[in-house]
Tab-separated table of C-alpha atoms (C1' of nucleotides) in Angstrom:
chain	number	residue	atom	x	y	z
H	246	MET	CA	18.538	8.604	-44.989
H	247	SER	CA	15.775	7.811	-41.988
H	248	GLY	CA	18.122	6.567	-38.594
H	249	VAL	CA	16.448	7.298	-35.669
H	250	ARG	CA	13.717	9.830	-35.528
H	251	LYS	CA	14.091	12.218	-33.079
H	252	GLU	CA	11.133	11.969	-29.760
H	253	ARG	CA	8.547	14.508	-30.549
H	254	ALA	CA	7.298	17.712	-29.534
H	255	ASP	CA	4.026	17.087	-28.470
H	256	ALA	CA	5.383	13.570	-26.787
H	257	VAL	CA	7.692	15.132	-24.364
H	258	ARG	CA	5.024	18.215	-23.540
H	259	ASN	CA	2.176	15.054	-22.684
H	260	ARG	CA	4.712	13.426	-20.760
H	261	GLU	CA	5.882	16.307	-18.191
H	262	ALA	CA	2.180	17.404	-18.570
H	263	VAL	CA	0.833	14.569	-17.203
H	264	LEU	CA	3.662	13.349	-14.708
H	265	ALA	CA	3.039	17.192	-12.711
H	266	ALA	CA	-0.800	16.421	-13.063
H	267	ALA	CA	0.092	13.807	-11.548
H	268	ALA	CA	1.837	15.111	-8.338
H	269	ARG	CA	-0.474	17.548	-7.798
H	270	LEU	CA	-3.002	15.050	-8.053
H	271	PHE	CA	-2.217	12.655	-5.878
H	272	ALA	CA	-0.894	15.259	-3.221
H	273	ASP	CA	-4.349	16.588	-3.375
H	274	HIS	CA	-6.073	13.367	-2.405
H	275	GLY	CA	-3.745	11.438	-0.002
H	276	GLY	CA	-3.131	8.444	-2.911
H	277	PRO	CA	-2.323	7.387	-6.051
H	278	GLU	CA	-5.056	4.873	-5.142
H	279	ARG	CA	-7.913	7.699	-4.932
H	280	VAL	CA	-7.453	8.833	-8.314
H	281	SER	CA	-8.887	8.201	-11.769
H	282	MET	CA	-6.824	7.104	-14.648
H	283	ASP	CA	-9.529	9.604	-16.630
H	284	ASP	CA	-8.988	12.436	-14.571
H	285	ILE	CA	-5.593	12.966	-14.772
H	286	ALA	CA	-5.899	13.027	-18.081
H	287	GLN	CA	-7.953	14.877	-17.666
H	288	ALA	CA	-6.376	17.126	-15.749
H	289	ALA	CA	-2.744	16.565	-17.758
H	290	GLY	CA	-5.131	17.762	-20.772
H	291	VAL	CA	-4.579	14.801	-23.230
H	292	GLY	CA	-6.822	12.088	-24.232
H	293	LYS	CA	-6.759	8.087	-21.597
H	294	GLY	CA	-5.625	6.821	-25.038
H	295	THR	CA	-1.969	9.072	-23.881
H	296	LEU	CA	-1.613	8.746	-21.086
H	297	PHE	CA	-1.447	4.652	-21.262
H	298	ARG	CA	0.418	4.849	-24.621
H	299	ARG	CA	3.132	6.351	-22.526
H	300	PHE	CA	3.060	5.188	-18.948
H	301	GLY	CA	0.817	1.348	-19.856
H	302	ASP	CA	-0.264	1.460	-16.091
H	303	ARG	CA	-1.244	3.190	-13.131
H	304	THR	CA	2.078	1.420	-12.331
H	305	GLY	CA	4.138	2.859	-14.831
H	306	LEU	CA	2.957	5.792	-13.858
H	307	VAL	CA	4.386	6.489	-10.169
H	308	ARG	CA	6.792	4.730	-11.152
H	309	ALA	CA	8.044	7.751	-13.368
H	310	LEU	CA	6.766	9.717	-11.010
H	311	VAL	CA	9.122	8.610	-8.364
H	312	GLU	CA	12.286	8.145	-10.746
H	313	GLN	CA	11.973	12.000	-11.369
H	314	ARG	CA	10.870	12.936	-7.463
H	315	THR	CA	13.949	10.589	-6.052
H	316	GLU	CA	17.106	11.820	-9.022
H	317	ARG	CA	18.052	14.647	-7.646
H	318	LEU	CA	18.770	13.603	-3.717
H	319	ARG	CA	20.536	9.723	-5.680
H	320	ALA	CA	23.021	12.545	-7.646
H	321	GLN	CA	23.382	14.360	-4.038
H	322	VAL	CA	24.732	11.660	-1.941
H	323	VAL	CA	26.646	10.114	-5.267
H	324	SER	CA	28.936	12.703	-6.064
H	325	GLY	CA	28.103	15.561	-4.443
H	326	PRO	CA	28.832	17.517	-0.909
H	327	PRO	CA	29.998	16.126	2.247
H	328	PRO	CA	28.092	15.234	4.586
H	329	LEU	CA	25.879	13.803	1.991
H	330	GLY	CA	28.162	12.852	-0.609
H	331	PRO	CA	31.377	11.616	0.122
H	332	GLY	CA	34.378	12.428	1.783
H	333	ALA	CA	32.967	12.435	4.773
H	334	ARG	CA	33.930	10.510	8.148
H	335	PRO	CA	31.210	7.445	7.237
H	336	ASP	CA	29.326	7.513	10.836
H	337	VAL	CA	28.471	10.920	9.993
H	338	ARG	CA	27.485	10.508	7.107
H	339	VAL	CA	25.247	7.941	8.007
H	340	LEU	CA	23.357	9.784	10.024
H	341	ALA	CA	23.069	12.413	7.346
H	342	VAL	CA	22.031	10.093	4.709
H	343	LEU	CA	18.510	9.261	7.129
H	344	ASP	CA	18.215	13.156	7.789
H	345	ALA	CA	18.206	13.980	4.021
H	346	LEU	CA	15.609	10.968	3.148
H	347	LEU	CA	13.636	12.424	6.351
H	348	ARG	CA	13.459	15.684	4.995
H	349	PHE	CA	12.658	14.514	1.665
H	350	LYS	CA	9.242	12.768	3.024
H	351	LEU	CA	8.382	15.622	4.907
H	352	ASP	CA	8.719	17.964	2.160
H	353	ASN	CA	6.961	15.636	-0.342
H	354	ARG	CA	4.820	13.842	2.886
H	355	PRO	CA	1.705	13.119	-0.044
H	356	LEU	CA	3.528	13.007	-3.157
H	357	MET	CA	6.078	10.369	-1.340
H	358	LEU	CA	3.169	8.914	0.797
H	359	ALA	CA	1.947	7.689	-2.175
H	360	LEU	CA	5.067	6.779	-4.508
H	361	GLU	CA	5.295	4.041	-2.060
H	362	ASN	CA	2.242	2.737	-1.527
H	363	ALA	CA	1.876	2.410	-4.036
H	364	ASP	CA	1.357	-1.733	-4.169
H	365	VAL	CA	1.802	-4.050	-2.084
H	366	GLY	CA	6.070	-4.728	-1.202
H	367	SER	CA	6.628	-0.945	-3.198
H	368	PRO	CA	9.092	0.532	-1.095
H	369	TYR	CA	11.370	-3.202	-1.755
H	370	GLN	CA	10.893	-2.893	-5.013
H	371	ASN	CA	11.625	0.788	-6.508
H	372	GLU	CA	15.326	1.016	-7.421
H	373	ALA	CA	16.444	3.599	-5.526
H	374	TYR	CA	15.786	1.983	-1.933
H	375	GLU	CA	18.821	-0.579	-3.067
H	376	LEU	CA	20.111	2.065	-3.535
H	377	TRP	CA	20.307	4.225	-0.161
H	378	HIS	CA	20.911	0.569	1.383
H	379	ALA	CA	23.537	-0.924	-0.249
H	380	GLN	CA	25.061	3.069	0.669
H	381	LEU	CA	23.847	3.271	4.031
H	382	MET	CA	25.605	-1.138	4.537
H	383	ALA	CA	28.452	0.172	3.238
H	384	LEU	CA	28.672	3.226	6.260
H	385	LEU	CA	27.576	1.228	8.595
H	386	ALA	CA	30.555	-1.464	7.346
H	387	GLU	CA	32.699	0.498	7.990
H	388	VAL	CA	31.663	2.205	11.333
H	389	ARG	CA	31.069	-0.921	13.281
H	390	GLY	CA	32.039	-3.628	11.396
H	391	HIS	CA	30.152	-6.334	8.457
H	392	ARG	CA	28.382	-8.118	11.266
H	393	ASP	CA	24.970	-7.771	10.189
H	394	ALA	CA	25.376	-4.151	9.133
H	395	ASP	CA	22.843	-5.715	6.020
H	396	PHE	CA	20.071	-5.466	7.822
H	397	LEU	CA	20.795	-2.304	10.134
H	398	ALA	CA	20.216	-0.603	7.422
H	399	HIS	CA	16.979	-1.785	5.806
H	400	ALA	CA	16.056	-1.343	9.756
H	401	LEU	CA	17.277	2.066	9.437
H	402	LEU	CA	15.400	3.173	5.896
H	403	ALA	CA	12.693	1.187	7.659
H	404	ALA	CA	12.665	4.105	10.051
H	405	VAL	CA	12.390	6.830	7.811
H	406	ARG	CA	9.798	5.134	5.791
H	407	SER	CA	6.680	7.498	4.488
H	408	ASP	CA	3.724	6.196	6.388
H	409	LEU	CA	5.798	5.769	10.191
H	410	ILE	CA	6.109	9.486	8.935
H	411	GLU	CA	3.206	9.747	8.200
H	412	HIS	CA	1.776	8.838	11.109
H	413	LEU	CA	3.567	10.562	14.003
H	414	VAL	CA	3.517	14.148	12.098
H	415	ARG	CA	-0.407	12.981	12.152
H	416	ALA	CA	0.086	12.275	15.776
H	417	GLY	CA	1.409	15.647	16.928
H	418	LYS	CA	5.784	14.658	16.340
H	419	SER	CA	7.581	17.896	14.442
H	420	PRO	CA	9.587	17.636	11.945
H	421	GLY	CA	12.419	18.413	14.521
H	422	GLU	CA	11.078	15.778	17.054
H	423	LEU	CA	11.421	12.693	14.099
H	424	CYS	CA	14.520	14.009	13.618
H	425	GLU	CA	15.688	13.840	17.198
H	426	GLY	CA	14.405	10.883	16.640
H	427	THR	CA	16.051	9.924	13.828
H	428	ALA	CA	19.497	10.973	15.466
H	429	ALA	CA	18.966	8.599	18.795
H	430	LEU	CA	18.297	5.180	16.304
H	431	VAL	CA	21.762	6.453	14.583
H	432	ARG	CA	23.861	6.954	16.822
H	433	ALA	CA	22.691	3.826	19.558
H	434	VAL	CA	22.849	1.234	15.662
H	435	LEU	CA	26.315	3.248	14.608
H	436	GLY	CA	28.130	2.516	17.926
H	437	GLY	CA	25.861	2.003	20.589
H	438	ALA	CA	26.827	5.437	22.404
H	439	ASP	CA	24.715	7.121	23.559
H	440	SER	CA	25.753	10.115	24.581
H	441	PRO	CA	27.103	12.908	21.547
H	442	GLU	CA	31.603	11.818	22.833
H	443	ALA	CA	31.940	8.320	22.219
H	444	GLY	CA	30.200	8.547	18.610
H	445	LYS	CA	29.529	12.777	18.681
H	446	VAL	CA	28.220	13.371	15.184
H	447	GLU	CA	28.334	17.032	14.831
H	448	GLU	CA	24.002	17.777	15.476
H	449	LYS	CA	22.813	18.814	12.058
H	450	GLY	CA	20.624	21.548	12.241
H	451	GLU	CA	17.016	20.812	13.219
H	452	ALA	CA	18.509	19.891	16.790
H	453	GLY	CA	19.677	23.401	17.230
O	55	MET	CA	-38.038	-9.619	29.201
O	56	SER	CA	-35.944	-10.872	26.187
O	57	GLY	CA	-34.778	-7.923	25.067
O	58	VAL	CA	-31.352	-8.805	22.829
O	59	ARG	CA	-31.814	-11.692	20.651
O	60	LYS	CA	-28.535	-13.649	20.527
O	61	GLU	CA	-26.676	-13.349	17.309
O	62	ARG	CA	-28.671	-16.110	14.409
O	63	ALA	CA	-26.709	-19.256	14.480
O	64	ASP	CA	-26.939	-19.205	10.623
O	65	ALA	CA	-25.137	-15.077	10.946
O	66	VAL	CA	-21.572	-16.571	12.699
O	67	ARG	CA	-21.208	-20.011	10.691
O	68	ASN	CA	-21.150	-17.401	7.447
O	69	ARG	CA	-18.949	-14.878	9.129
O	70	GLU	CA	-16.487	-17.199	10.236
O	71	ALA	CA	-16.912	-19.107	6.407
O	72	VAL	CA	-16.126	-15.836	5.123
O	73	LEU	CA	-13.604	-15.181	7.583
O	74	ALA	CA	-11.823	-18.787	6.924
O	75	ALA	CA	-12.227	-17.635	2.752
O	76	ALA	CA	-10.628	-14.795	2.522
O	77	ALA	CA	-7.906	-15.447	4.797
O	78	ARG	CA	-7.018	-18.724	2.462
O	79	LEU	CA	-7.558	-16.528	-0.766
O	80	PHE	CA	-5.858	-13.458	0.995
O	81	ALA	CA	-3.034	-15.925	1.296
O	82	ASP	CA	-3.545	-17.216	-1.866
O	83	HIS	CA	-3.294	-14.551	-4.613
O	84	GLY	CA	-0.976	-12.299	-2.586
O	85	GLY	CA	-2.772	-9.070	-0.890
O	86	PRO	CA	-5.971	-8.056	-0.169
O	87	GLU	CA	-6.371	-6.114	-3.781
O	88	ARG	CA	-5.768	-9.220	-5.907
O	89	VAL	CA	-9.083	-10.766	-4.940
O	90	SER	CA	-12.361	-9.303	-5.547
O	91	MET	CA	-15.581	-9.276	-2.372
O	92	ASP	CA	-17.531	-11.834	-5.319
O	93	ASP	CA	-15.070	-14.529	-5.247
O	94	ILE	CA	-14.334	-14.537	-1.194
O	95	ALA	CA	-17.837	-14.684	-1.324
O	96	GLN	CA	-18.199	-17.782	-3.684
O	97	ALA	CA	-15.805	-18.757	-1.389
O	98	ALA	CA	-16.806	-18.551	1.120
O	99	GLY	CA	-20.741	-20.691	-0.150
O	100	VAL	CA	-22.419	-17.417	0.203
O	101	GLY	CA	-24.184	-14.274	-1.313
O	102	LYS	CA	-22.484	-11.006	-1.391
O	103	GLY	CA	-25.133	-9.663	0.674
O	104	THR	CA	-24.547	-11.116	3.562
O	105	LEU	CA	-20.237	-10.396	3.146
O	106	PHE	CA	-21.126	-6.194	2.924
O	107	ARG	CA	-23.330	-6.063	5.559
O	108	ARG	CA	-21.615	-7.875	7.940
O	109	PHE	CA	-17.896	-6.234	7.025
O	110	GLY	CA	-19.248	-3.017	6.165
O	111	ASP	CA	-16.602	-2.580	2.895
O	112	ARG	CA	-12.880	-3.902	1.811
O	113	THR	CA	-11.654	-2.475	5.221
O	114	GLY	CA	-14.053	-3.706	7.507
O	115	LEU	CA	-12.979	-7.343	6.319
O	116	VAL	CA	-9.043	-7.205	6.531
O	117	ARG	CA	-9.696	-5.422	9.653
O	118	ALA	CA	-11.517	-8.190	10.847
O	119	LEU	CA	-8.715	-10.314	10.193
O	120	VAL	CA	-6.420	-8.838	11.942
O	121	GLU	CA	-8.309	-8.410	14.903
O	122	GLN	CA	-8.738	-12.344	14.629
O	123	ARG	CA	-5.243	-13.079	14.072
O	124	THR	CA	-3.641	-10.511	15.980
O	125	GLU	CA	-5.575	-12.305	19.239
O	126	ARG	CA	-3.762	-14.346	20.269
O	127	LEU	CA	-0.300	-12.837	20.169
O	128	ARG	CA	-1.863	-9.449	21.931
O	129	ALA	CA	-2.488	-12.117	24.954
O	130	GLN	CA	0.500	-13.329	25.226
O	131	VAL	CA	1.892	-10.556	26.421
O	132	VAL	CA	-0.666	-8.941	27.787
O	133	SER	CA	-0.769	-11.813	30.425
O	134	GLY	CA	1.471	-14.651	28.821
O	135	PRO	CA	3.707	-16.386	30.619
O	136	PRO	CA	7.890	-14.462	30.663
O	137	PRO	CA	9.880	-13.634	28.546
O	138	LEU	CA	6.789	-12.847	26.394
O	139	GLY	CA	4.373	-12.209	29.211
O	140	PRO	CA	5.246	-9.337	32.362
O	141	GLY	CA	7.255	-10.297	34.654
O	142	ALA	CA	10.903	-10.444	32.688
O	143	ARG	CA	13.020	-7.869	32.456
O	144	PRO	CA	13.006	-5.223	30.558
O	145	ASP	CA	15.260	-5.255	28.317
O	146	VAL	CA	14.070	-9.499	27.593
O	147	ARG	CA	11.364	-8.731	27.322
O	148	VAL	CA	11.530	-6.570	24.717
O	149	LEU	CA	13.920	-8.640	22.038
O	150	ALA	CA	11.511	-11.480	23.502
O	151	VAL	CA	7.632	-10.135	22.239
O	152	LEU	CA	10.265	-7.974	18.507
O	153	ASP	CA	11.590	-12.138	17.960
O	154	ALA	CA	7.492	-13.108	18.279
O	155	LEU	CA	6.710	-10.231	16.538
O	156	LEU	CA	9.402	-11.340	13.880
O	157	ARG	CA	7.614	-15.294	13.825
O	158	PHE	CA	4.625	-14.225	14.216
O	159	LYS	CA	4.731	-12.313	10.876
O	160	LEU	CA	7.568	-15.473	10.096
O	161	ASP	CA	4.651	-18.217	10.245
O	162	ASN	CA	1.749	-16.016	8.634
O	163	ARG	CA	4.047	-14.379	5.520
O	164	PRO	CA	1.552	-13.649	2.956
O	165	LEU	CA	-2.302	-13.758	4.945
O	166	MET	CA	0.133	-10.821	7.180
O	167	LEU	CA	1.663	-9.129	4.189
O	168	ALA	CA	-1.813	-8.326	3.091
O	169	LEU	CA	-3.761	-7.527	5.807
O	170	GLU	CA	-0.373	-4.858	6.193
O	171	ASN	CA	-1.588	-3.368	2.435
O	172	ALA	CA	-4.886	-3.403	3.089
O	173	ASP	CA	-5.055	0.201	2.293
O	174	VAL	CA	-2.532	3.831	2.949
O	175	GLY	CA	-1.178	3.665	6.691
O	176	SER	CA	-3.153	0.196	7.768
O	177	PRO	CA	-0.164	-0.530	9.322
O	178	TYR	CA	-0.812	2.161	11.880
O	179	GLN	CA	-4.320	1.977	11.818
O	180	ASN	CA	-4.007	-1.296	13.021
O	181	GLU	CA	-5.449	-1.273	16.943
O	182	ALA	CA	-2.951	-4.683	17.777
O	183	TYR	CA	-0.138	-1.550	16.745
O	184	GLU	CA	-1.016	0.370	19.558
O	185	LEU	CA	0.320	-1.680	22.062
O	186	TRP	CA	3.281	-3.645	20.952
O	187	HIS	CA	3.955	0.259	20.347
O	188	ALA	CA	2.920	1.710	23.645
O	189	GLN	CA	4.746	-1.316	25.376
O	190	LEU	CA	7.871	-1.301	24.049
O	191	MET	CA	7.461	2.102	24.594
O	192	ALA	CA	6.924	1.384	28.469
O	193	LEU	CA	9.603	-1.508	28.074
O	194	LEU	CA	13.251	0.825	26.140
O	195	ALA	CA	11.296	4.056	28.838
O	196	GLU	CA	12.693	1.016	31.695
O	197	VAL	CA	15.987	0.805	29.765
O	198	ARG	CA	17.442	3.214	28.689
O	199	GLY	CA	15.018	6.214	30.056
O	200	HIS	CA	12.724	8.137	28.807
O	201	ARG	CA	14.882	10.076	26.149
O	202	ASP	CA	13.069	9.153	22.153
O	203	ALA	CA	11.982	6.263	23.495
O	204	ASP	CA	8.040	6.534	21.972
O	205	PHE	CA	10.105	7.503	17.792
O	206	LEU	CA	13.078	4.559	18.468
O	207	ALA	CA	9.307	1.890	19.823
O	208	HIS	CA	8.477	2.844	16.933
O	209	ALA	CA	11.650	1.612	14.551
O	210	LEU	CA	11.676	-1.166	16.321
O	211	LEU	CA	8.426	-2.733	14.969
O	212	ALA	CA	9.009	-0.738	11.595
O	213	ALA	CA	12.340	-3.035	11.203
O	214	VAL	CA	9.177	-6.518	11.493
O	215	ARG	CA	7.166	-4.535	9.344
O	216	SER	CA	5.747	-7.630	6.652
O	217	ASP	CA	7.074	-5.621	3.403
O	218	LEU	CA	10.157	-6.152	4.158
O	219	ILE	CA	10.280	-9.112	6.352
O	220	GLU	CA	8.979	-10.492	2.398
O	221	HIS	CA	11.866	-8.702	1.001
O	222	LEU	CA	14.871	-10.419	3.327
O	223	VAL	CA	13.096	-13.511	2.547
O	224	ARG	CA	13.203	-13.465	-1.502
O	225	ALA	CA	16.669	-12.284	-1.161
O	226	GLY	CA	16.855	-15.110	0.571
O	227	LYS	CA	17.565	-14.822	3.781
O	228	SER	CA	16.845	-17.478	6.126
O	229	PRO	CA	14.366	-16.485	9.319
O	230	GLY	CA	17.979	-17.668	11.189
O	231	GLU	CA	19.664	-14.777	9.884
O	232	LEU	CA	16.156	-12.376	10.250
O	233	CYS	CA	16.175	-12.903	14.453
O	234	GLU	CA	19.963	-12.298	14.418
O	235	GLY	CA	19.632	-9.085	12.583
O	236	THR	CA	16.028	-8.394	14.944
O	237	ALA	CA	18.319	-9.007	17.943
O	238	ALA	CA	22.001	-7.364	16.629
O	239	LEU	CA	19.136	-4.310	16.233
O	240	VAL	CA	17.958	-4.504	19.724
O	241	ARG	CA	20.936	-4.366	21.835
O	242	ALA	CA	22.197	-1.213	19.735
O	243	VAL	CA	19.108	-0.345	21.602
O	244	LEU	CA	18.463	-1.328	23.952
O	245	GLY	CA	22.267	-0.133	25.258
O	246	GLY	CA	24.371	0.446	22.720
O	247	ALA	CA	26.338	-3.224	23.680
O	248	ASP	CA	26.537	-4.825	20.017
O	249	SER	CA	29.629	-7.106	20.841
O	250	PRO	CA	28.149	-10.030	23.970
O	251	GLU	CA	31.137	-8.042	25.671
O	252	ALA	CA	32.011	-5.289	25.331
O	253	GLY	CA	28.379	-3.478	27.001
O	254	LYS	CA	25.850	-6.392	26.728
O	255	VAL	CA	22.366	-4.651	28.434
O	256	GLU	CA	24.757	-4.330	31.066
O	257	GLU	CA	25.733	-6.198	33.880
O	258	LYS	CA	23.420	-9.924	33.364
O	259	GLY	CA	22.702	-10.871	37.168
O	260	GLU	CA	19.867	-12.912	36.728
O	261	ALA	CA	18.393	-13.146	39.337
O	262	GLY	CA	17.473	-10.221	40.613
S	196	DG	C1'	-47.391	-23.949	15.985
S	197	DG	C1'	-46.710	-19.517	13.900
S	198	DA	C1'	-45.343	-14.575	13.717
S	199	DA	C1'	-41.750	-11.320	13.448
S	200	DA	C1'	-37.355	-10.506	13.178
S	201	DA	C1'	-32.949	-11.201	11.445
S	202	DA	C1'	-30.276	-13.084	8.038
S	203	DC	C1'	-29.816	-14.656	3.386
S	204	DG	C1'	-27.778	-14.022	-2.100
S	205	DG	C1'	-27.889	-12.415	-6.587
S	206	DA	C1'	-29.779	-8.753	-10.002
S	207	DC	C1'	-28.127	-4.814	-9.846
S	208	DC	C1'	-26.305	0.248	-10.574
S	209	DG	C1'	-22.206	3.422	-10.895
S	210	DG	C1'	-17.293	3.984	-11.667
S	211	DC	C1'	-12.581	3.207	-13.317
S	212	DA	C1'	-8.708	0.580	-15.556
S	213	DG	C1'	-7.551	-0.592	-20.287
S	214	DT	C1'	-8.169	-1.141	-25.217
S	215	DC	C1'	-8.743	-0.209	-30.284
S	216	DC	C1'	-8.753	2.889	-33.479
S	217	DG	C1'	-9.606	6.740	-36.370
S	218	DT	C1'	-8.054	10.666	-36.885
S	219	DA	C1'	-4.762	14.942	-36.684
S	220	DT	C1'	-0.010	16.538	-36.612
S	221	DA	C1'	5.234	16.702	-36.148
S	222	DG	C1'	9.059	16.166	-38.479
S	223	DT	C1'	11.996	14.976	-43.360
S	224	DT	C1'	12.946	15.748	-48.126
S	225	DG	C1'	12.954	17.660	-52.284
F	226	DC	C1'	6.237	25.748	-49.508
F	227	DA	C1'	4.020	20.674	-50.629
F	228	DA	C1'	3.554	16.362	-49.794
F	229	DC	C1'	4.112	12.639	-47.723
F	230	DT	C1'	4.537	8.841	-43.084
F	231	DA	C1'	6.769	8.176	-38.935
F	232	DT	C1'	4.452	8.885	-34.644
F	233	DA	C1'	1.017	9.756	-31.205
F	234	DC	C1'	-3.377	12.042	-30.297
F	235	DG	C1'	-8.270	11.423	-28.295
F	236	DG	C1'	-12.138	9.373	-26.343
F	237	DA	C1'	-16.179	5.367	-27.806
F	238	DC	C1'	-15.743	1.333	-26.220
F	239	DT	C1'	-15.248	-3.006	-22.619
F	240	DG	C1'	-15.233	-5.946	-18.978
F	241	DC	C1'	-14.590	-6.141	-14.510
F	242	DC	C1'	-15.564	-5.118	-9.402
F	243	DG	C1'	-17.219	-2.300	-5.136
F	244	DG	C1'	-21.159	-1.655	-2.937
F	245	DT	C1'	-26.363	-1.273	-2.854
F	246	DC	C1'	-31.175	-3.813	-2.320
F	247	DC	C1'	-35.232	-6.033	-2.142
F	248	DG	C1'	-37.524	-9.681	-2.478
F	249	DT	C1'	-37.164	-14.559	0.110
F	250	DT	C1'	-35.396	-17.447	3.645
F	251	DT	C1'	-34.319	-19.004	8.454
F	252	DT	C1'	-33.730	-18.684	12.847
F	253	DT	C1'	-35.458	-17.519	17.208
F	254	DC	C1'	-38.626	-17.308	20.189
F	255	DC	C1'	-43.350	-17.980	22.863
DNA sequence: GGAAAAACGGACCGGCAGTCCGTATAGTTG
DNA sequence: CAACTATACGGACTGCCGGTCCGTTTTTCC
């Protein structure tokens, strides 16, 4: 009775080995473009054929890596506890989401930089982007109406793009400064109040 | 004394031929990564050696193209007539600059997209970026104080990045909608008022 | 007109993405 | 446990591309 055979154990092992090796090499070398597929295969301890059979091509590998990395964060936003997840006030949540995204990218700096630069237009081809955008747009609409919510959500996300973060960090900005800047942007977009009272979004951590 | 010889005529001719060919090919193929240097050389009617002697490598070629394209716009901002150039009120000028940048990128869509994606971090290695940023930061500081002006200037520029524009256009947005979105973002950042009434940039007394 | 500087061009080199297929192995069945 | 089959493995192989090198051609200057 041949139904569907399970995925072979060695295949699973190899796939994970490749993803792990790729993540490390991309991070080490600061960009997927700077690592050859041969190097990845060798570091993972598999043949080149295996690598390409699994992931199709370089882009496929990068995409798989993106999905693996963002899944955790996505889960937190979709169904985690407030303020990131549902339940918090929309204004609070906008800041929480942006802040989480920023911190996530700071924590995975070389990798996320590599991933967003995978190829032309890649940050916008990433499936996760749609999610962040839809989420932010809905929240913005709640806070300040539907007008321009679409574009403004894109603008907020653009402000935490990996290469901008990289640029600022290299220019000497501290993570705290970036968080503070992001918060200021969010405040401005949310309702304009620059003063804390109008839309006091409780300060999250960094700006302590 | 004959210390310096002039640049040879054929060198000038060839350099321009290469730049023109590269611009066209990049635009046609939607990205500098998708065009081989051989193709560029052939399209320009020069040998490969000539191409590399002039521009060093692919990056150098792209950079030269960027400079050539942005020079006009730069001149307008630095020393053109208001509202783009000096003389206009800072709040007006912020919008004018952003809007000009947006329109410029819309007009040169495939090329600018290609240029900004030249390689990792490229939009921020572009010399012109420093100019736009410094300009916007100064203007923002005038309007709303120095606090966060640095980051907010970056955020504004991030909102008109070529790949975002490309994404939005492909998603069906009209240029008008993009301008409108940009304007909304600028209003929010400038002083917070979103509705034309509630708190425009403050009182816009025309005659200062 | 002629010599030297400058530039030209395309053959050439090393390396890399992606393919192909003979071999090895996990899983299954009796 | 042994045989058997589907599945996966791996690395040799191919074609292409970025960048170099150097003999040849063009420009400039006197």
